[in-house]
Tab-separated table of C-alpha atoms and ligand atoms in Angstrom:
chain	number	residue	atom	x	y	z
E	1	MET	CA	-0.210	0.105	-0.203
E	2	THR	CA	1.810	3.541	-1.058
E	3	GLU	CA	1.769	6.111	1.393
E	4	LEU	CA	-0.302	8.401	-1.230
E	5	GLN	CA	-3.129	6.308	-1.825
E	6	THR	CA	-6.480	7.825	-0.331
E	7	LEU	CA	-8.058	5.528	1.838
E	8	THR	CA	-11.887	5.620	3.028
E	9	VAL	CA	-12.208	3.788	6.721
E	10	LEU	CA	-15.402	2.965	8.890
E	11	GLY	CA	-14.777	3.836	12.632
E	12	ILE	CA	-16.812	2.134	15.436
E	13	GLU	CA	-16.639	3.514	19.145
E	14	THR	CA	-18.829	2.356	22.000
E	15	SER	CA	-15.872	1.867	25.039
E	16	CYS	CA	-17.811	4.170	27.527
E	17	ASP	CA	-21.115	5.970	27.210
E	18	GLU	CA	-20.953	7.326	23.301
E	19	THR	CA	-22.355	5.041	20.841
E	20	ALA	CA	-20.352	6.545	17.679
E	21	ALA	CA	-19.806	5.780	13.861
E	22	ALA	CA	-17.957	7.422	11.546
E	23	VAL	CA	-16.217	7.633	8.097
E	24	VAL	CA	-13.141	9.422	7.370
E	25	ARG	CA	-11.358	9.553	4.140
E	26	GLY	CA	-7.386	10.503	3.497
E	27	ARG	CA	-4.086	9.636	3.872
E	28	PRO	CA	-1.396	10.298	6.585
E	29	GLY	CA	0.366	13.579	6.400
E	30	ALA	CA	-2.627	15.309	4.729
E	31	VAL	CA	-5.678	16.428	6.705
E	32	PRO	CA	-8.661	14.168	6.143
E	33	GLU	CA	-12.209	14.467	5.309
E	34	ILE	CA	-14.411	13.505	8.188
E	35	LEU	CA	-17.321	12.394	5.718
E	36	SER	CA	-19.626	11.623	8.583
E	37	ASN	CA	-19.155	11.343	12.438
E	38	VAL	CA	-22.363	10.353	14.242
E	39	VAL	CA	-22.353	10.737	18.040
E	40	LEU	CA	-25.057	9.360	20.093
E	41	SER	CA	-24.509	10.390	23.768
E	42	GLN	CA	-26.202	8.350	26.532
E	43	VAL	CA	-26.094	10.875	29.116
E	44	GLU	CA	-29.589	10.839	29.651
E	45	GLU	CA	-29.728	7.265	30.674
E	46	HIS	CA	-26.805	7.863	32.968
E	47	LYS	CA	-27.801	11.031	34.850
E	48	ALA	CA	-30.225	9.644	37.528
E	49	TYR	CA	-26.941	7.583	38.772
E	50	GLY	CA	-24.479	10.144	38.884
E	51	GLY	CA	-22.288	8.287	36.592
E	52	VAL	CA	-21.838	5.864	33.762
E	53	VAL	CA	-23.735	2.475	34.536
E	54	PRO	CA	-21.603	-0.235	32.771
E	55	GLU	CA	-24.482	-2.478	32.289
E	56	ILE	CA	-27.004	0.362	31.174
E	57	ALA	CA	-23.995	1.371	28.869
E	58	ALA	CA	-23.712	-1.912	27.070
E	59	ARG	CA	-27.648	-2.334	26.618
E	60	ALA	CA	-27.960	1.210	24.981
E	61	HIS	CA	-24.894	0.520	22.580
E	62	ILE	CA	-26.957	-2.794	21.298
E	63	ASP	CA	-29.769	-0.682	21.031
E	64	HIS	CA	-28.590	1.953	19.154
E	65	LEU	CA	-25.367	1.099	17.268
E	66	ASP	CA	-27.057	-0.429	14.229
E	67	ARG	CA	-28.885	2.582	13.188
E	68	VAL	CA	-25.705	4.908	14.276
E	69	VAL	CA	-23.708	3.031	11.809
E	70	THR	CA	-26.237	3.162	9.263
E	71	ASP	CA	-26.651	6.915	9.641
E	72	ALA	CA	-22.857	7.184	9.313
E	73	MET	CA	-22.721	5.379	6.096
E	74	ALA	CA	-25.698	7.426	4.586
E	75	GLU	CA	-24.262	10.702	5.851
E	76	ALA	CA	-21.460	9.868	4.121
E	77	ASN	CA	-22.889	8.492	0.764
E	78	MET	CA	-21.093	5.392	1.440
E	79	GLU	CA	-21.789	1.556	0.328
E	80	PHE	CA	-19.884	-1.091	2.723
E	81	GLY	CA	-18.445	-2.305	-0.590
E	82	ALA	CA	-16.465	0.913	-1.263
E	83	LEU	CA	-14.964	1.262	2.025
E	84	ASP	CA	-10.990	0.227	2.414
E	85	ALA	CA	-11.286	-1.221	6.189
E	86	VAL	CA	-13.259	-1.323	9.437
E	87	ALA	CA	-11.904	-0.020	12.115
E	88	GLY	CA	-13.437	-0.912	16.256
E	89	THR	CA	-12.443	0.186	19.523
E	90	ALA	CA	-10.819	-2.827	20.842
E	91	GLY	CA	-10.232	-1.377	24.440
E	92	PRO	CA	-9.690	0.105	27.099
E	93	GLY	CA	-13.128	0.800	28.276
E	94	LEU	CA	-16.100	-0.741	29.717
E	95	ILE	CA	-15.920	-4.123	28.398
E	96	GLY	CA	-19.468	-4.914	27.937
E	97	GLY	CA	-19.633	-1.987	25.312
E	98	VAL	CA	-16.181	-2.919	24.261
E	99	ILE	CA	-17.463	-6.275	23.197
E	100	ILE	CA	-20.495	-4.844	21.260
E	101	GLY	CA	-18.752	-2.444	18.747
E	102	LEU	CA	-15.556	-4.781	18.182
E	103	MET	CA	-17.989	-7.680	17.230
E	104	THR	CA	-20.087	-5.625	15.238
E	105	ALA	CA	-17.105	-3.959	13.349
E	106	LYS	CA	-15.126	-7.464	12.865
E	107	ALA	CA	-18.948	-8.675	11.441
E	108	ILE	CA	-19.129	-6.040	9.167
E	109	ALA	CA	-15.411	-6.401	7.978
E	110	GLN	CA	-16.059	-10.321	7.463
E	111	CYS	CA	-19.308	-9.990	5.720
E	112	HIS	CA	-17.934	-7.115	3.254
E	113	ASP	CA	-14.459	-8.848	2.890
E	114	LYS	CA	-12.610	-5.875	4.336
E	115	PRO	CA	-9.660	-5.479	6.428
E	116	PHE	CA	-10.297	-5.122	9.995
E	117	LEU	CA	-8.551	-2.596	12.537
E	118	ALA	CA	-8.439	-3.219	16.281
E	119	VAL	CA	-8.229	0.250	17.619
E	120	ASN	CA	-6.420	1.253	21.064
E	121	HIS	CA	-9.013	4.212	21.980
E	122	LEU	CA	-6.069	5.803	23.520
E	123	ALA	CA	-4.405	5.884	19.994
E	124	GLY	CA	-7.943	7.375	18.710
E	125	HIS	CA	-7.502	10.405	21.075
E	126	ALA	CA	-3.791	10.538	20.431
E	127	LEU	CA	-3.929	10.592	16.816
E	128	SER	CA	-7.145	12.856	17.194
E	129	PRO	CA	-5.052	16.184	16.476
E	130	ARG	CA	-4.035	15.065	13.244
E	131	LEU	CA	-7.689	15.088	11.787
E	132	THR	CA	-7.788	18.671	12.040
E	133	GLU	CA	-4.222	19.687	12.037
E	134	GLN	CA	-1.050	19.528	10.053
E	135	LEU	CA	0.912	17.886	12.913
E	136	GLY	CA	4.173	15.754	12.510
E	137	PHE	CA	5.451	13.267	15.108
E	138	PRO	CA	6.719	13.438	17.738
E	139	TYR	CA	4.550	15.681	19.558
E	140	LEU	CA	3.486	15.684	23.527
E	141	LEU	CA	-0.201	14.799	24.540
E	142	LEU	CA	-1.933	15.679	27.677
E	143	LEU	CA	-5.077	13.425	27.610
E	144	VAL	CA	-7.414	14.401	30.380
E	145	SER	CA	-10.866	12.586	30.443
E	146	GLY	CA	-13.300	11.143	32.664
E	147	GLY	CA	-11.661	7.683	32.484
E	148	HIS	CA	-7.886	8.948	31.750
E	149	CYS	CA	-5.267	11.200	32.879
E	150	GLN	CA	-1.716	10.779	31.209
E	151	LEU	CA	0.863	12.463	29.606
E	152	LEU	CA	2.665	10.852	26.497
E	153	SER	CA	5.180	11.296	23.625
E	154	VAL	CA	3.103	10.591	20.428
E	155	ASP	CA	6.370	9.455	18.158
E	156	GLY	CA	4.155	7.388	15.636
E	157	PRO	CA	0.702	5.603	14.645
E	158	GLU	CA	2.065	2.839	16.547
E	159	HIS	CA	4.769	4.304	19.128
E	160	TYR	CA	4.089	6.092	22.263
E	161	THR	CA	6.241	6.865	25.136
E	162	ARG	CA	4.412	7.304	28.638
E	163	TYR	CA	5.690	10.159	30.604
E	164	GLY	CA	2.868	9.729	33.200
E	165	THR	CA	-0.585	8.798	34.198
E	166	THR	CA	-2.768	8.978	37.136
E	167	ILE	CA	-2.128	6.788	40.167
E	168	ASP	CA	-5.692	6.750	41.268
E	169	ASP	CA	-8.440	9.002	39.672
E	170	ALA	CA	-8.877	10.642	36.461
E	171	VAL	CA	-9.195	14.206	36.446
E	172	GLY	CA	-12.668	13.832	35.002
E	173	GLU	CA	-13.894	11.728	37.578
E	174	ALA	CA	-12.309	14.376	40.511
E	175	PHE	CA	-14.634	16.911	38.593
E	176	ASP	CA	-17.763	14.877	38.318
E	177	LYS	CA	-17.334	13.898	42.349
E	178	THR	CA	-16.809	17.439	43.182
E	179	ALA	CA	-20.149	17.939	41.094
E	180	LYS	CA	-21.922	15.262	42.788
E	181	LEU	CA	-20.861	16.447	46.011
E	182	LEU	CA	-22.008	20.138	45.647
E	183	GLY	CA	-25.020	18.646	44.121
E	184	LEU	CA	-24.554	20.243	40.566
E	185	GLY	CA	-25.618	16.986	38.632
E	186	TYR	CA	-23.888	15.099	36.021
E	187	PRO	CA	-21.908	15.174	33.872
E	188	GLY	CA	-20.067	17.473	36.660
E	189	GLY	CA	-17.204	19.314	34.479
E	190	PRO	CA	-19.058	22.045	32.856
E	191	ALA	CA	-21.678	22.398	35.900
E	192	VAL	CA	-18.343	22.690	38.171
E	193	GLN	CA	-16.980	25.159	35.353
E	194	ARG	CA	-19.836	27.471	35.493
E	195	MET	CA	-20.297	27.493	39.323
E	196	ALA	CA	-16.452	28.449	39.654
E	197	ALA	CA	-17.036	31.291	37.187
E	198	GLN	CA	-18.933	33.056	40.317
E	199	GLY	CA	-16.571	31.734	43.303
E	200	ASN	CA	-13.215	32.733	44.957
E	201	PRO	CA	-10.255	30.399	43.823
E	202	ASN	CA	-8.567	31.300	47.034
E	203	ALA	CA	-11.708	30.952	49.745
E	204	PHE	CA	-10.208	27.108	50.600
E	205	ASP	CA	-6.630	26.018	50.781
E	206	LEU	CA	-6.801	22.413	49.093
E	207	PRO	CA	-4.089	20.344	48.350
E	208	ARG	CA	-1.945	20.139	44.963
E	209	PRO	CA	-1.300	16.474	44.894
E	210	LEU	CA	2.140	15.535	43.726
E	211	ALA	CA	2.853	19.411	42.630
E	212	GLY	CA	6.443	20.122	42.687
E	213	ARG	CA	7.702	16.716	42.858
E	214	GLU	CA	9.631	14.941	39.903
E	215	GLY	CA	8.117	13.196	36.911
E	216	CYS	CA	4.694	13.505	35.578
E	217	ASP	CA	2.151	11.193	37.618
E	218	PHE	CA	-1.039	12.524	38.643
E	219	SER	CA	-2.950	11.993	41.817
E	220	PHE	CA	-6.540	13.516	42.478
E	221	SER	CA	-7.794	11.089	45.334
E	222	GLY	CA	-6.753	13.381	47.845
E	223	LEU	CA	-8.149	16.675	46.464
E	224	LYS	CA	-11.731	14.634	46.336
E	225	THR	CA	-11.097	13.889	49.784
E	226	ALA	CA	-10.401	17.515	50.846
E	227	ILE	CA	-13.456	18.633	49.077
E	228	ALA	CA	-15.555	15.826	50.854
E	229	ARG	CA	-14.383	17.514	54.300
E	230	ALA	CA	-15.152	21.000	53.123
E	231	VAL	CA	-18.741	20.334	52.062
E	232	ASP	CA	-19.227	17.901	55.188
E	233	ALA	CA	-18.210	20.983	57.227
E	234	VAL	CA	-21.145	22.474	56.611
E	235	ALA	CA	-24.557	21.253	56.804
E	236	ALA	CA	-26.089	22.789	53.507
E	237	PRO	CA	-23.556	25.126	51.415
E	238	SER	CA	-24.808	28.160	50.654
E	239	GLU	CA	-24.757	28.864	47.065
E	240	GLN	CA	-21.753	31.096	47.265
E	241	MET	CA	-19.773	28.572	49.449
E	242	ALA	CA	-20.469	25.933	46.472
E	243	ALA	CA	-19.111	28.495	43.852
E	244	ASP	CA	-15.991	28.978	46.408
E	245	ILE	CA	-15.494	25.314	46.319
E	246	ALA	CA	-15.693	25.072	42.687
E	247	ALA	CA	-13.580	27.594	42.275
E	248	SER	CA	-10.793	26.570	44.887
E	249	PHE	CA	-11.058	23.222	43.116
E	250	GLN	CA	-10.592	23.973	39.738
E	251	THR	CA	-7.580	25.887	40.372
E	252	ALA	CA	-6.132	23.119	42.475
E	253	VAL	CA	-6.453	21.019	39.437
E	254	CYS	CA	-5.090	23.555	36.944
E	255	ASP	CA	-2.225	24.094	39.338
E	256	VAL	CA	-1.591	20.495	39.002
E	257	VAL	CA	-1.939	19.699	35.692
E	258	GLU	CA	0.217	22.996	34.847
E	259	ASP	CA	2.948	21.544	37.199
E	260	ARG	CA	2.999	17.867	35.589
E	261	THR	CA	2.734	19.228	32.023
E	262	ARG	CA	5.695	21.341	32.370
E	263	ASN	CA	7.664	18.609	33.790
E	264	ALA	CA	6.636	16.736	30.842
E	265	MET	CA	7.633	19.714	28.349
E	266	ASP	CA	11.062	19.641	29.882
E	267	ARG	CA	11.667	15.920	29.051
E	268	PHE	CA	9.775	16.316	25.799
E	269	ALA	CA	12.393	19.048	24.560
E	270	GLN	CA	15.538	17.658	26.074
E	271	LYS	CA	14.874	14.306	24.140
E	272	ASN	CA	13.725	16.007	21.015
E	273	ASN	CA	15.276	18.870	19.569
E	274	LEU	CA	12.454	20.113	17.447
E	275	PRO	CA	12.140	24.036	16.305
E	276	GLU	CA	8.704	24.134	17.434
E	277	PRO	CA	7.625	21.671	19.523
E	278	THR	CA	3.742	21.083	20.119
E	279	LEU	CA	1.678	20.171	23.237
E	280	VAL	CA	-1.752	18.696	22.372
E	281	VAL	CA	-4.668	18.701	24.777
E	282	ALA	CA	-7.354	16.050	24.287
E	283	GLY	CA	-10.311	14.191	26.333
E	284	GLY	CA	-13.505	15.884	27.940
E	285	VAL	CA	-11.698	18.064	30.289
E	286	ALA	CA	-9.973	19.985	27.431
E	287	ALA	CA	-13.209	21.593	27.156
E	288	ASN	CA	-12.469	23.259	30.688
E	289	THR	CA	-11.678	27.052	29.692
E	290	ALA	CA	-9.665	27.943	32.744
E	291	LEU	CA	-7.418	24.630	32.227
E	292	ARG	CA	-6.941	25.661	28.429
E	293	ALA	CA	-6.073	29.204	29.484
E	294	ARG	CA	-3.674	27.891	31.853
E	295	LEU	CA	-2.057	25.738	28.820
E	296	THR	CA	-1.731	28.455	26.419
E	297	ASP	CA	0.201	30.316	29.007
E	298	LEU	CA	2.281	27.580	29.762
E	299	CYS	CA	2.705	27.041	26.147
E	300	THR	CA	3.792	30.549	25.828
E	301	ALA	CA	6.477	30.549	28.283
E	302	GLN	CA	7.958	27.262	27.212
E	303	GLY	CA	8.169	27.894	23.421
E	304	PHE	CA	5.733	25.418	22.663
E	305	ARG	CA	2.952	25.510	20.290
E	306	PHE	CA	-0.471	24.550	21.519
E	307	VAL	CA	-3.091	22.753	19.579
E	308	ALA	CA	-6.570	22.094	21.055
E	309	PRO	CA	-8.561	19.754	18.625
E	310	PRO	CA	-12.015	21.019	18.206
E	311	LEU	CA	-14.483	19.926	21.225
E	312	TYR	CA	-16.464	17.324	19.484
E	313	LEU	CA	-13.047	15.689	18.577
E	314	CYS	CA	-11.777	16.095	22.057
E	315	THR	CA	-14.509	13.903	23.832
E	316	ASP	CA	-15.097	10.344	22.497
E	317	ASN	CA	-16.081	10.030	18.923
E	318	ALA	CA	-15.593	7.389	16.135
E	319	ALA	CA	-13.704	9.839	13.724
E	320	MET	CA	-10.735	9.568	15.777
E	321	ILE	CA	-11.266	5.404	15.887
E	322	ALA	CA	-11.632	5.515	12.101
E	323	TRP	CA	-8.327	7.954	11.572
E	324	ALA	CA	-6.433	5.678	14.162
E	325	GLY	CA	-7.197	2.515	11.627
E	326	LEU	CA	-6.375	4.394	8.779
E	327	GLU	CA	-3.088	5.443	9.956
E	328	ARG	CA	-2.441	1.727	10.487
E	329	LEU	CA	-3.851	0.757	7.353
E	330	ALA	CA	-1.598	3.150	5.232
E	331	LEU	CA	1.232	1.091	7.124
E	332	GLY	CA	0.399	-2.077	5.646
E	333	ARG	CA	-1.240	-3.146	8.822
E	334	SER	CA	-4.475	-4.855	9.514
E	335	ASP	CA	-5.784	-7.256	12.572
E	336	SER	CA	-6.779	-10.634	13.185
E	337	LEU	CA	-10.749	-11.214	13.670
E	338	ASP	CA	-9.375	-13.294	16.604
E	339	VAL	CA	-8.482	-9.947	18.429
E	340	SER	CA	-10.096	-9.876	22.078
E	341	PRO	CA	-11.693	-7.117	23.493
E	342	ARG	CA	-9.626	-5.646	26.453
E	343	ALA	CA	-10.886	-3.764	29.242
E	344	ARG	CA	-7.216	-2.774	30.278
E	345	TRP	CA	-4.938	-1.901	27.233
E	346	PRO	CA	-1.920	0.616	28.072
E	347	LEU	CA	-0.801	2.312	24.839
E	348	SER	CA	2.948	1.482	25.412
E	349	GLU	CA	3.013	-2.357	26.598
E	350	ALA	CA	5.945	-1.538	28.983
E	351	ASP	CA	4.008	0.718	31.017
E	352	ALA	CA	1.021	-1.642	31.993
E	353	ARG	CA	0.034	-0.758	35.326
Z	401	KG4	O1	-13.395	12.374	27.154
Z	401	KG4	P1	-14.855	12.088	27.834
Z	401	KG4	O2	-16.175	12.899	26.893
Z	401	KG4	O3	-15.353	11.148	28.132
Z	401	KG4	C1	-14.111	9.829	28.615
Z	401	KG4	O4	-13.973	10.073	29.959
Z	401	KG4	O5	-13.944	9.193	27.790
Z	401	KG4	O6	-14.669	13.026	29.171
Z	401	KG4	C2	-15.658	13.167	29.893
Z	401	KG4	C3	-15.229	14.002	31.202
Z	401	KG4	C4	-15.957	14.064	32.478
Z	401	KG4	O7	-15.657	13.668	33.454
Z	401	KG4	C5	-16.844	15.411	32.345
Z	401	KG4	O8	-17.123	15.835	33.620
Z	401	KG4	C6	-15.546	16.245	31.606
Z	401	KG4	O9	-15.292	15.414	30.978
Z	401	KG4	N1	-15.633	17.357	31.010
Z	401	KG4	C7	-15.160	18.908	31.758
Z	401	KG4	C8	-15.769	19.628	31.106
Z	401	KG4	N2	-16.544	19.221	30.181
Z	401	KG4	C9	-16.698	17.918	30.066
Z	401	KG4	N3	-14.438	18.907	33.042
Z	401	KG4	C10	-14.306	19.995	33.340
Z	401	KG4	N4	-14.539	21.140	32.473
Z	401	KG4	C11	-15.264	21.190	31.767
Z	401	KG4	N5	-15.725	22.040	30.947
Z	402	ZN	ZN1	-12.053	8.722	25.661
């Protein structure tokens, strides 16, 4: 397969609470065309429980995936026979959902005699900036979502070096937990951000776990506990107090993420002598405007270019899965239909934790 060949790939994503299918056409090294990108969010199904319930997610994927795939193909004006390959998320994620998407992707590939690609969901996020930007390897990625919190050097479609990860909770989880404690509903990130805008970020003295330490790992459980204590200390927090807690929390998160990311930038810059190194932020928490502002300033100070993909590509979607599949297909790769779904699947196997 030559590098210049234009390829068209169907991607399927079901690893968490979004049922998604997309068709992407392009070739590595050029910004591709997203022919369709259908995302069905299950937020309403999970709202009452204050978080994603794996069993409910899996059932919703079963109910909706066929129609989502049909819609993605129709929107792209494509027949299955015209595809070059089918890519499906094989993990990491909630295993019930992963099984459903992976089986569907394999079935379509087999029926239409197309190559199949088992995509790592994290590779999808990691390669997503190349969907909209001319961006060469390597670049530094900060992945901040409800399930993940990592700093990675993205060295190629199949090569990643993990600089750090969370040793307990993901940052999005901390936002969601804080929102729950403050009675702000689910998903918590946007609600905490809105509330924080009315609050005093210095009102509560919260910990900055791991800040100032060597390395690029994260920890958020201590911060979560501190918020629980602050809320417990008052019978019913007033609107202003809730806003102050939200603002103090968001600032603590920004401080920690900035500190960890600065260490990663130093390591990345030392290893790669690039005229303009790039930091990319992806994942749902990348929607946070305070965090974006912090990272923008950090990049200016450190001489990095800052890239934040559009929000619809930052959160879970299937365009990034189709693209990650396409990048590997262009390298001549495809996967056997025997590939198993995986609840855990670190991007660099050496980092398995
Ligand atoms: O990437 P994503 O859509 O799903 C996965 O977790 O894979 O990320 C969802 C997470 C949730 O925890 C949500 O609360 C958080 O992203 N989030 C935000 C904001 N918007 C979404 N966190 C902080 N500020 C936001 N504006
Ligand atoms: Zn994700």
